[in-house]
Tab-separated table of C-alpha atoms in Angstrom:
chain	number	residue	atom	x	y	z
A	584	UNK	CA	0.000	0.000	0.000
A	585	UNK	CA	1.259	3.456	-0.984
A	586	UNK	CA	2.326	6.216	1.977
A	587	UNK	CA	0.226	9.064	0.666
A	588	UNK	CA	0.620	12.136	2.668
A	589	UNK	CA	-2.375	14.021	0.987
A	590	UNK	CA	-5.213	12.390	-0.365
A	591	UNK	CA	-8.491	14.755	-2.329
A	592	UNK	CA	-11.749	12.868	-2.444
A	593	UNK	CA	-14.307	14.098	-5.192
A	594	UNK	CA	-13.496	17.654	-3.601
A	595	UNK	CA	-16.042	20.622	-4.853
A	596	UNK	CA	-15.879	24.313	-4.044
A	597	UNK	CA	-18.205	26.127	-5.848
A	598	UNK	CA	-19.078	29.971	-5.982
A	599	UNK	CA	-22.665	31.079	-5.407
A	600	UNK	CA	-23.164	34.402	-7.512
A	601	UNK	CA	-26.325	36.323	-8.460
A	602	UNK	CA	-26.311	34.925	-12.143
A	603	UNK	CA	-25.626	31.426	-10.911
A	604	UNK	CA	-23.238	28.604	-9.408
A	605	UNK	CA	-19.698	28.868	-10.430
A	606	UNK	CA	-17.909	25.135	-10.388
A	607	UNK	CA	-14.362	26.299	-9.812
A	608	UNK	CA	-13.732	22.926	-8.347
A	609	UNK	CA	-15.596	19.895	-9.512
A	610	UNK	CA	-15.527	16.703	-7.778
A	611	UNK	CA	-11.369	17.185	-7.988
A	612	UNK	CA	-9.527	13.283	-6.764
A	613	UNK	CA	-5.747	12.952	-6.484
A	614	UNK	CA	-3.113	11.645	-4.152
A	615	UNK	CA	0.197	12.968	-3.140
A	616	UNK	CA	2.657	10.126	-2.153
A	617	UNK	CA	5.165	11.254	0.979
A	618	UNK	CA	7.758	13.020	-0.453
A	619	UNK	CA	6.766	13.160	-4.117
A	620	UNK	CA	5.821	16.739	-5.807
A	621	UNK	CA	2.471	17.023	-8.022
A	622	UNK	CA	2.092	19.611	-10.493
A	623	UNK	CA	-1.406	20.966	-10.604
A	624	UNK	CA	-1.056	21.691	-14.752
A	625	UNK	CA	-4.048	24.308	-16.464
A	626	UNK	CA	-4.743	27.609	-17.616
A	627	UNK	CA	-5.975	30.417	-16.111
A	628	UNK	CA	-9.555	29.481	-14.743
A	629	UNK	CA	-8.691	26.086	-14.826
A	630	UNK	CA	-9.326	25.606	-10.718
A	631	UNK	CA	-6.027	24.945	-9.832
A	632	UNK	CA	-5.744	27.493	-7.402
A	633	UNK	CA	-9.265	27.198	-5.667
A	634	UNK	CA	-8.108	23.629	-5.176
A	635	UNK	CA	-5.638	24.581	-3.444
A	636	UNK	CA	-6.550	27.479	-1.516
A	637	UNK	CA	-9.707	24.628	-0.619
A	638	UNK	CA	-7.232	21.962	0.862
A	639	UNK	CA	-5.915	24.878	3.211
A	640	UNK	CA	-9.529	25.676	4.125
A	641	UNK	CA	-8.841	29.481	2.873
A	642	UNK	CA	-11.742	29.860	0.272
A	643	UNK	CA	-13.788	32.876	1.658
A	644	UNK	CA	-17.544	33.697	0.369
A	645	UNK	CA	-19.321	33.568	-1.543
A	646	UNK	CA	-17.072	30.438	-2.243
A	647	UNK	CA	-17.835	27.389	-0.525
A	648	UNK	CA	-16.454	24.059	-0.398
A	649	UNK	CA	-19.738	21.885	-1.363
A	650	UNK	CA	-18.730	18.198	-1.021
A	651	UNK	CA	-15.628	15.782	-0.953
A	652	UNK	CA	-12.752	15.080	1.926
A	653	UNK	CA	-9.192	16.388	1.886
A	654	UNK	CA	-7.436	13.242	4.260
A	655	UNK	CA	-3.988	14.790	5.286
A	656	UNK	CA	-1.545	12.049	7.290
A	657	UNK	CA	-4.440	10.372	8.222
A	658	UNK	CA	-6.798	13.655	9.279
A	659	UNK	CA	-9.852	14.658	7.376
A	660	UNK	CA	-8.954	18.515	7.181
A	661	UNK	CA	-13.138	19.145	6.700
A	662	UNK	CA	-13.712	17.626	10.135
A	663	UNK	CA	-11.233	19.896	11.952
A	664	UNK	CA	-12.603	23.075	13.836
A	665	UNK	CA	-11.106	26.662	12.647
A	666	UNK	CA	-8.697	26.406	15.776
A	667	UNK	CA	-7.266	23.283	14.595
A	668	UNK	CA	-7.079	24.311	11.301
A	669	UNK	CA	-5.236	27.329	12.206
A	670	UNK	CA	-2.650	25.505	14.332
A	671	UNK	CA	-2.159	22.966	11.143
A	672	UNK	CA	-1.632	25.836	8.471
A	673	UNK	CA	2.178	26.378	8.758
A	674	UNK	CA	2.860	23.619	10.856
A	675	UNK	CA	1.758	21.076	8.836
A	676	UNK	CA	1.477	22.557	5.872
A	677	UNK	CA	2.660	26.146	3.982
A	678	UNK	CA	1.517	27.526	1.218
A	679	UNK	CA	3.776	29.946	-0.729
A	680	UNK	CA	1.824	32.581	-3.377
A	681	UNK	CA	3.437	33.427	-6.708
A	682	UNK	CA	3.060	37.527	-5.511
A	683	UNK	CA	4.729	37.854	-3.130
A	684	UNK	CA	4.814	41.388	-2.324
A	685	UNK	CA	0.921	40.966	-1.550
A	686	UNK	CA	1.499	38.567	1.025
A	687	UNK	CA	4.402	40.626	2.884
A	688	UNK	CA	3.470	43.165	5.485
A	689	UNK	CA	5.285	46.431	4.005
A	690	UNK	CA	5.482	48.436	7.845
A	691	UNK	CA	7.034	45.231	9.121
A	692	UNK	CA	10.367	44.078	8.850
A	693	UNK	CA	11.042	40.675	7.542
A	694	UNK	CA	12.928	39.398	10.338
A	695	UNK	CA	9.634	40.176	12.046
A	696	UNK	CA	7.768	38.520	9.601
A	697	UNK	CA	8.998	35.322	9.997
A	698	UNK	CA	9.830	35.444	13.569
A	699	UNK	CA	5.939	36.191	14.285
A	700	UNK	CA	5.346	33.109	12.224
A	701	UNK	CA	7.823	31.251	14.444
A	702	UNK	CA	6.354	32.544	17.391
A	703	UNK	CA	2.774	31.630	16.712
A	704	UNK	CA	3.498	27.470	16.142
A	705	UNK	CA	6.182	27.160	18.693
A	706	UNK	CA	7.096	27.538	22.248
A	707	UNK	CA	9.950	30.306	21.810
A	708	UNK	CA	11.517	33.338	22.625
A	709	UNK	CA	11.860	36.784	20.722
A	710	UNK	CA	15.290	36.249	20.725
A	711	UNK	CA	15.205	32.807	19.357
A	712	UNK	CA	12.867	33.283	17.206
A	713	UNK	CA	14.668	36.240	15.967
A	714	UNK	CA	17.770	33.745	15.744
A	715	UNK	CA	15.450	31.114	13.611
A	716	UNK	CA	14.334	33.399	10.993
A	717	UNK	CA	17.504	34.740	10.367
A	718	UNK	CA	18.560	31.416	10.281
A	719	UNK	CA	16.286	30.214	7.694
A	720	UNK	CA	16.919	33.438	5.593
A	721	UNK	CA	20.004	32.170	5.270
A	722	UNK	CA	19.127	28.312	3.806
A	723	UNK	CA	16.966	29.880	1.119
A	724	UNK	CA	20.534	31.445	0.541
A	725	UNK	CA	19.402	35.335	1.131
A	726	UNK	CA	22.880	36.937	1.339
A	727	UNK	CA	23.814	38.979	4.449
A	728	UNK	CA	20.821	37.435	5.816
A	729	UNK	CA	21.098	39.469	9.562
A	730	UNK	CA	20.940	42.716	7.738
A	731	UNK	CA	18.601	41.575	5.408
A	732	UNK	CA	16.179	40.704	8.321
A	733	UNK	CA	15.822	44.194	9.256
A	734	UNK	CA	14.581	45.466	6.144
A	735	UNK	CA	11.474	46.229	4.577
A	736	UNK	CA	9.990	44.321	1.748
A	737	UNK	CA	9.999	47.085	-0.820
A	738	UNK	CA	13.913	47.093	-0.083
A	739	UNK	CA	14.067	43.669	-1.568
A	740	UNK	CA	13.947	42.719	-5.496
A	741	UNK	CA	11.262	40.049	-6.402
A	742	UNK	CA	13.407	37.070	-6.193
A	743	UNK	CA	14.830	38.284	-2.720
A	744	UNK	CA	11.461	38.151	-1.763
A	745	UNK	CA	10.135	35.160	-3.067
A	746	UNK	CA	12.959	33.532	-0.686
A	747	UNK	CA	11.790	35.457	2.450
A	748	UNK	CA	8.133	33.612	0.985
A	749	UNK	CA	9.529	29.994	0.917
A	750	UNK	CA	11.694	31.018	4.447
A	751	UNK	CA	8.230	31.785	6.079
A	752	UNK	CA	6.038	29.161	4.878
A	753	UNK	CA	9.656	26.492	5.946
A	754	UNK	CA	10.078	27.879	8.812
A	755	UNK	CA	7.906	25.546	11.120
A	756	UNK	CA	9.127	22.723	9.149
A	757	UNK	CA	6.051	21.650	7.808
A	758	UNK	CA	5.481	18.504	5.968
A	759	UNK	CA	3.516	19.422	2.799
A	760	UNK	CA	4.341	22.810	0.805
A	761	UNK	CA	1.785	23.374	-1.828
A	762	UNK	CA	3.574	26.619	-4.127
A	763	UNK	CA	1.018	28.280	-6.175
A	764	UNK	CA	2.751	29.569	-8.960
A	765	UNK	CA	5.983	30.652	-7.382
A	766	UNK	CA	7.776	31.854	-10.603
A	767	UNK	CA	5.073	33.264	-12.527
A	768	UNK	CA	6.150	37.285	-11.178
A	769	UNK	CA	9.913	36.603	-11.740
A	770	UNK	CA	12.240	36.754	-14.670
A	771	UNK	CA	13.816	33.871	-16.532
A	772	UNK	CA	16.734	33.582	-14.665
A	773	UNK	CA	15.135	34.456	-11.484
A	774	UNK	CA	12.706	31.614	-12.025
A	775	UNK	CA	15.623	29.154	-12.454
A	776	UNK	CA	17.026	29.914	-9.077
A	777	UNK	CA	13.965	29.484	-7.466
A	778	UNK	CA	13.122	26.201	-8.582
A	779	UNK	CA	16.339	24.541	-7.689
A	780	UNK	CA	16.232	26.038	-4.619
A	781	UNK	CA	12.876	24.159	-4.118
A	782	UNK	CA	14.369	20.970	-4.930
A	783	UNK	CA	17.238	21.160	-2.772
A	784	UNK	CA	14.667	22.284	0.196
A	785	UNK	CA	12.289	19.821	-0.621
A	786	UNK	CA	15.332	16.886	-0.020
A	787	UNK	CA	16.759	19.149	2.817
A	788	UNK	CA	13.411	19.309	4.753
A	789	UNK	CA	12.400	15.777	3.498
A	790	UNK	CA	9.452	17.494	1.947
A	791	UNK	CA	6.282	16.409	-0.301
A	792	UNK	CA	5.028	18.844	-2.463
A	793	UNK	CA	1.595	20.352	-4.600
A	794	UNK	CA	2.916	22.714	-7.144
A	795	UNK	CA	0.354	24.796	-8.850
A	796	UNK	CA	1.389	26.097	-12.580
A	797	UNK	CA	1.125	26.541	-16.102
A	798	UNK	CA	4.186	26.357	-17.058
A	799	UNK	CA	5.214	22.931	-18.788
A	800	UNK	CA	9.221	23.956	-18.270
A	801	UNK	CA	8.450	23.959	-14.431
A	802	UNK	CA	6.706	20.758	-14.253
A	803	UNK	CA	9.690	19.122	-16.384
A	804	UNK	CA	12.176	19.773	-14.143
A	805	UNK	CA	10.171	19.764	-10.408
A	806	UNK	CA	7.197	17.015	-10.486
A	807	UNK	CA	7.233	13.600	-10.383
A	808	UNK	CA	3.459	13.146	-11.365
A	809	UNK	CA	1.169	15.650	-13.296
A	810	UNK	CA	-2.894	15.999	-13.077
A	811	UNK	CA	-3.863	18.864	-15.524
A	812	UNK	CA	-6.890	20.476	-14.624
A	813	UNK	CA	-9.638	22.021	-17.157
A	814	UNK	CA	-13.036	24.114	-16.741
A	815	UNK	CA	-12.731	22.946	-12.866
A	816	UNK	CA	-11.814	18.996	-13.397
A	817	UNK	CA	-8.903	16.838	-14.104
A	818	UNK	CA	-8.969	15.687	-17.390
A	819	UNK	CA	-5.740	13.670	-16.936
A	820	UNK	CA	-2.610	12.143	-14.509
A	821	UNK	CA	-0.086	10.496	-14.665
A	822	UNK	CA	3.663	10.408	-14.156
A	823	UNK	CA	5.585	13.136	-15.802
A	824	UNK	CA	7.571	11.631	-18.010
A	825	UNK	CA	4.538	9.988	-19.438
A	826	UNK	CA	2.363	13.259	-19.685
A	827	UNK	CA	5.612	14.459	-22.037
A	828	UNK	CA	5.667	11.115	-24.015
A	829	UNK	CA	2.362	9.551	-24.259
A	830	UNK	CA	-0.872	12.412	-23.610
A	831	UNK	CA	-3.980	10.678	-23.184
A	832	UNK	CA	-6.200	13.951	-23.337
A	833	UNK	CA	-6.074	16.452	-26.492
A	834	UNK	CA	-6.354	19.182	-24.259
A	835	UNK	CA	-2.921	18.294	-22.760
A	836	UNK	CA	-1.943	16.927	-26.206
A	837	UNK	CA	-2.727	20.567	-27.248
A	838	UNK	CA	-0.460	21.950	-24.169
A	839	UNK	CA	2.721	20.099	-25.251
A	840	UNK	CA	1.995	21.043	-28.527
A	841	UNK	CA	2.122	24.525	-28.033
A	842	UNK	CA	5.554	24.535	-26.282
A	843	UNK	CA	8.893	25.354	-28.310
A	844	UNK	CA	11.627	22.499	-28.253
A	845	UNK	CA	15.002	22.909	-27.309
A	846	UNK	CA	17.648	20.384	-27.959
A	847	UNK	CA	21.456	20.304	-28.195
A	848	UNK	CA	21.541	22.337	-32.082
A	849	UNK	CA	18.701	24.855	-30.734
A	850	UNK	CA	15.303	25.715	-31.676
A	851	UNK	CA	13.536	22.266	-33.018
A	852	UNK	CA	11.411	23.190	-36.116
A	853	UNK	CA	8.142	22.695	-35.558
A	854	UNK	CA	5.232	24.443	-35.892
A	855	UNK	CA	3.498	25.696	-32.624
A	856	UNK	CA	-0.111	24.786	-32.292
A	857	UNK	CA	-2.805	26.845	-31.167
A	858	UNK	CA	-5.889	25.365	-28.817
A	859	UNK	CA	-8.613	27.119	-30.705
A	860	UNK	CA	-11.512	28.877	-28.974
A	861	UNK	CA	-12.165	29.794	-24.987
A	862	UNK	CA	-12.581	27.701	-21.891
A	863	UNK	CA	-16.592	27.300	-21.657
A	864	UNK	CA	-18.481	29.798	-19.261
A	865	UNK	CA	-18.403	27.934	-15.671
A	866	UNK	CA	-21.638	29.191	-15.511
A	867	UNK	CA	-23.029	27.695	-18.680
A	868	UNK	CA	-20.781	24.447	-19.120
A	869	UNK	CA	-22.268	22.216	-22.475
A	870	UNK	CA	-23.070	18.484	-21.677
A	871	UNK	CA	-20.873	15.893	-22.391
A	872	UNK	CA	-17.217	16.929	-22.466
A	873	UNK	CA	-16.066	20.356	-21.406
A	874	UNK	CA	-13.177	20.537	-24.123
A	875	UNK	CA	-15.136	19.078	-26.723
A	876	UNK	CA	-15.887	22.887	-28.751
A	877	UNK	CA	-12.150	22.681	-28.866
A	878	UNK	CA	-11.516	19.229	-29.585
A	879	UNK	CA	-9.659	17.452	-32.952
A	880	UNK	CA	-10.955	14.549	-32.160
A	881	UNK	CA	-14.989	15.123	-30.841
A	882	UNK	CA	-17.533	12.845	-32.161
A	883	UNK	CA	-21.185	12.495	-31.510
A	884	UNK	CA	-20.476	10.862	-28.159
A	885	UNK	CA	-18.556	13.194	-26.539
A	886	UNK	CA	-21.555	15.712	-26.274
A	887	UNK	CA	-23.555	13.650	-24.305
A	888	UNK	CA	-23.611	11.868	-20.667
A	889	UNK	CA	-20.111	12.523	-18.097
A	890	UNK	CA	-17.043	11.739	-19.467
A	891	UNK	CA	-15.397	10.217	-16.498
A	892	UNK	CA	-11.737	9.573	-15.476
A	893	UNK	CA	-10.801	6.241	-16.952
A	894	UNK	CA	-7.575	4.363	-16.783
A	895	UNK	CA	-4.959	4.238	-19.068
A	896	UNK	CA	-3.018	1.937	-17.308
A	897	UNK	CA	-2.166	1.273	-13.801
A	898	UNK	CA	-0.684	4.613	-13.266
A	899	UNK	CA	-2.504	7.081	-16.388
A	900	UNK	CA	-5.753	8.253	-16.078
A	901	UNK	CA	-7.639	10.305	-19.112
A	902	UNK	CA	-11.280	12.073	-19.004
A	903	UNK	CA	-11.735	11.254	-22.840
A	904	UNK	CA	-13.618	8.445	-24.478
A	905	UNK	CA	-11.246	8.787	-27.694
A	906	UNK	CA	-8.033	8.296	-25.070
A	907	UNK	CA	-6.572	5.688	-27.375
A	908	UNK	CA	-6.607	7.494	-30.391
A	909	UNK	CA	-4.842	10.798	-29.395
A	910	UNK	CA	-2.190	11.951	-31.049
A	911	UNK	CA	-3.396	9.871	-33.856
A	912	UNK	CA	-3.469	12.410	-36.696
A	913	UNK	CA	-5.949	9.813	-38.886
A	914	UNK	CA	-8.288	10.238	-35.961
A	915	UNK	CA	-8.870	13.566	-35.965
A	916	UNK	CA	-11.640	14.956	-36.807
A	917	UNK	CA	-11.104	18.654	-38.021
């Protein structure tokens, strides 16, 4: 039997608005083995980050987490009281946002930041807790991390204080980290540095991981399993390497497709594929599949019933009826 850390049951949050229910989350399942990272893959409205703002009990009205069971070590998280809850976010698991300057306090120093975070989960001193923060400023490798501590956040470039994010959100050694787009606000070589710095925390800290993103570079290099969400659901999982290789979806055959390839002699010619059309209204989703008004590959069937989340194989899951005949160019259909 697998050691899963974090386990989502048919999880649903959904928004209730004056022109209707929003399904930001819909009946959302995956598992996060002990230290393993899963990327949460999608665009913008996808859900990703209501699903995760949902397993840390954050969504605020008129959001509300309908249904489902978020089992973490063992603990239902939806059974917990708000004082619980409170005592588990940051303890036992940190969350890291990918703006960071929103989350920071700007008439606080950061050395206060972190020490107050310090402070609140364990039985220390000002002193020491002063001591730990600096500290952990310096393993996310902040230079001159005592001075550093006494400074304001708008004295600090972005990547400076992405670090000061990660040092917070590590700094009651907790043993999930879900980072929700960590990168997205930072420059190219910015980004770099911040995901290997992940990787060595995550083996330094004996971490497991939930990384939310869009980015296909990110997940290559960081996740050892992939579920890509769309219009609220996952429409596929499996490990990475197989996502890359073998999509079972065309909506994350139309992802990979719209990526540039590097290799060894440069740019690989190939021409980039667009995903034509939106992502449905949540409001007004059509029957049958979600991505079939985008789909090369819809047929009659696909418009009809649920499309549910069918193995692959033991370890590949695909939402898609026509799973087997993706990437197939004599199956498609337009």
């Amino acid at each position: 039997m697998t050691d899963n850390i974090l386990e989502v049951i048919n999880l649903s949050t959904h928004f209730h608005t004056r022109a209707g229910t929003i399904k930001a989350a819909d009946d959302v399942s995956f598992k996060i083995e002990t230290g393993s990272t899963l990327a949460l893959v999608g665009e913008s409205g996808s859900g990703k980050s209501v699903t995760s703002l949902s397993i840390m009990r954050l969504v605020r009205p008129p959001g509300q987490i309908t249904a489902g069971r978020i089992v973490f070590n063992g603990i239902d998280l939806m059974t917990l009281d708000d004082d619980r809850m409170r005592k588990m976010r940051g303890q036992e698991i940190a969350m890291i946002f990918q703006d960071p300057m929103t989350s920071l306090n700007p008439v606080y120093t950061i050395g206060d930041q972190i020490a107050e975070v310090i402070r609140l989960h364990q039985r220390v001193s000002t002193k020491g807790a002063w001591s730990q923060a600096v500290e952990m400023m310096t393993r996310v490798k902040i230079p001159d991390a005592a001075r550093r501590a006494r400074e304001y956040p708008h004295q600090l470039s972005g990547g400076m204080r992405q670090r000061v994010m990660i040092a917070m959100a590590l700094s009651c050694r907790p043993k999930l980290l879900i980072a929700d787009e960590p990168t997205t606000a930072l420059d190219v070589t910015i980004q770099a540095e911040i995901l290997e710095l992940l990787r060595g925390l995550k083996n330094d800290f004996d971490l497991s991981m939930l990384l939310i993103t869009h980015d296909l570079g990110v997940v290559a290099e960081t996740a050892d399993r992939v579920a890509v969400m769309y219009a609220g659901r996952i429409v596929e999982e499996a490990p990475v390497r197989e996502i890359f290789h073998n999509p079972r979806h065309p909506y994350t055959e139309g992802l990979l497709r719209s990526v540039p390839i590097l290799t060894e002699e440069g740019m690989k010619q190939r021409r980039l594929r667009t995903i034509e059309g939106t992502v449905p209204n949540l409001l007004h989703l059509p029957p049958g599949c979600k991505f079939a008004t985008r789909c090369d590959y819809v047929i009659d069937e696909c418009l009809v019933g649920e499309i549910e989340l069918s193995a692959v194989n033991e370890s590949h899951k695909a939402r898609c009826i026509r799973s087997d005949r993706v990437g197939d160019e004599s199956a498609r259909t337009r």
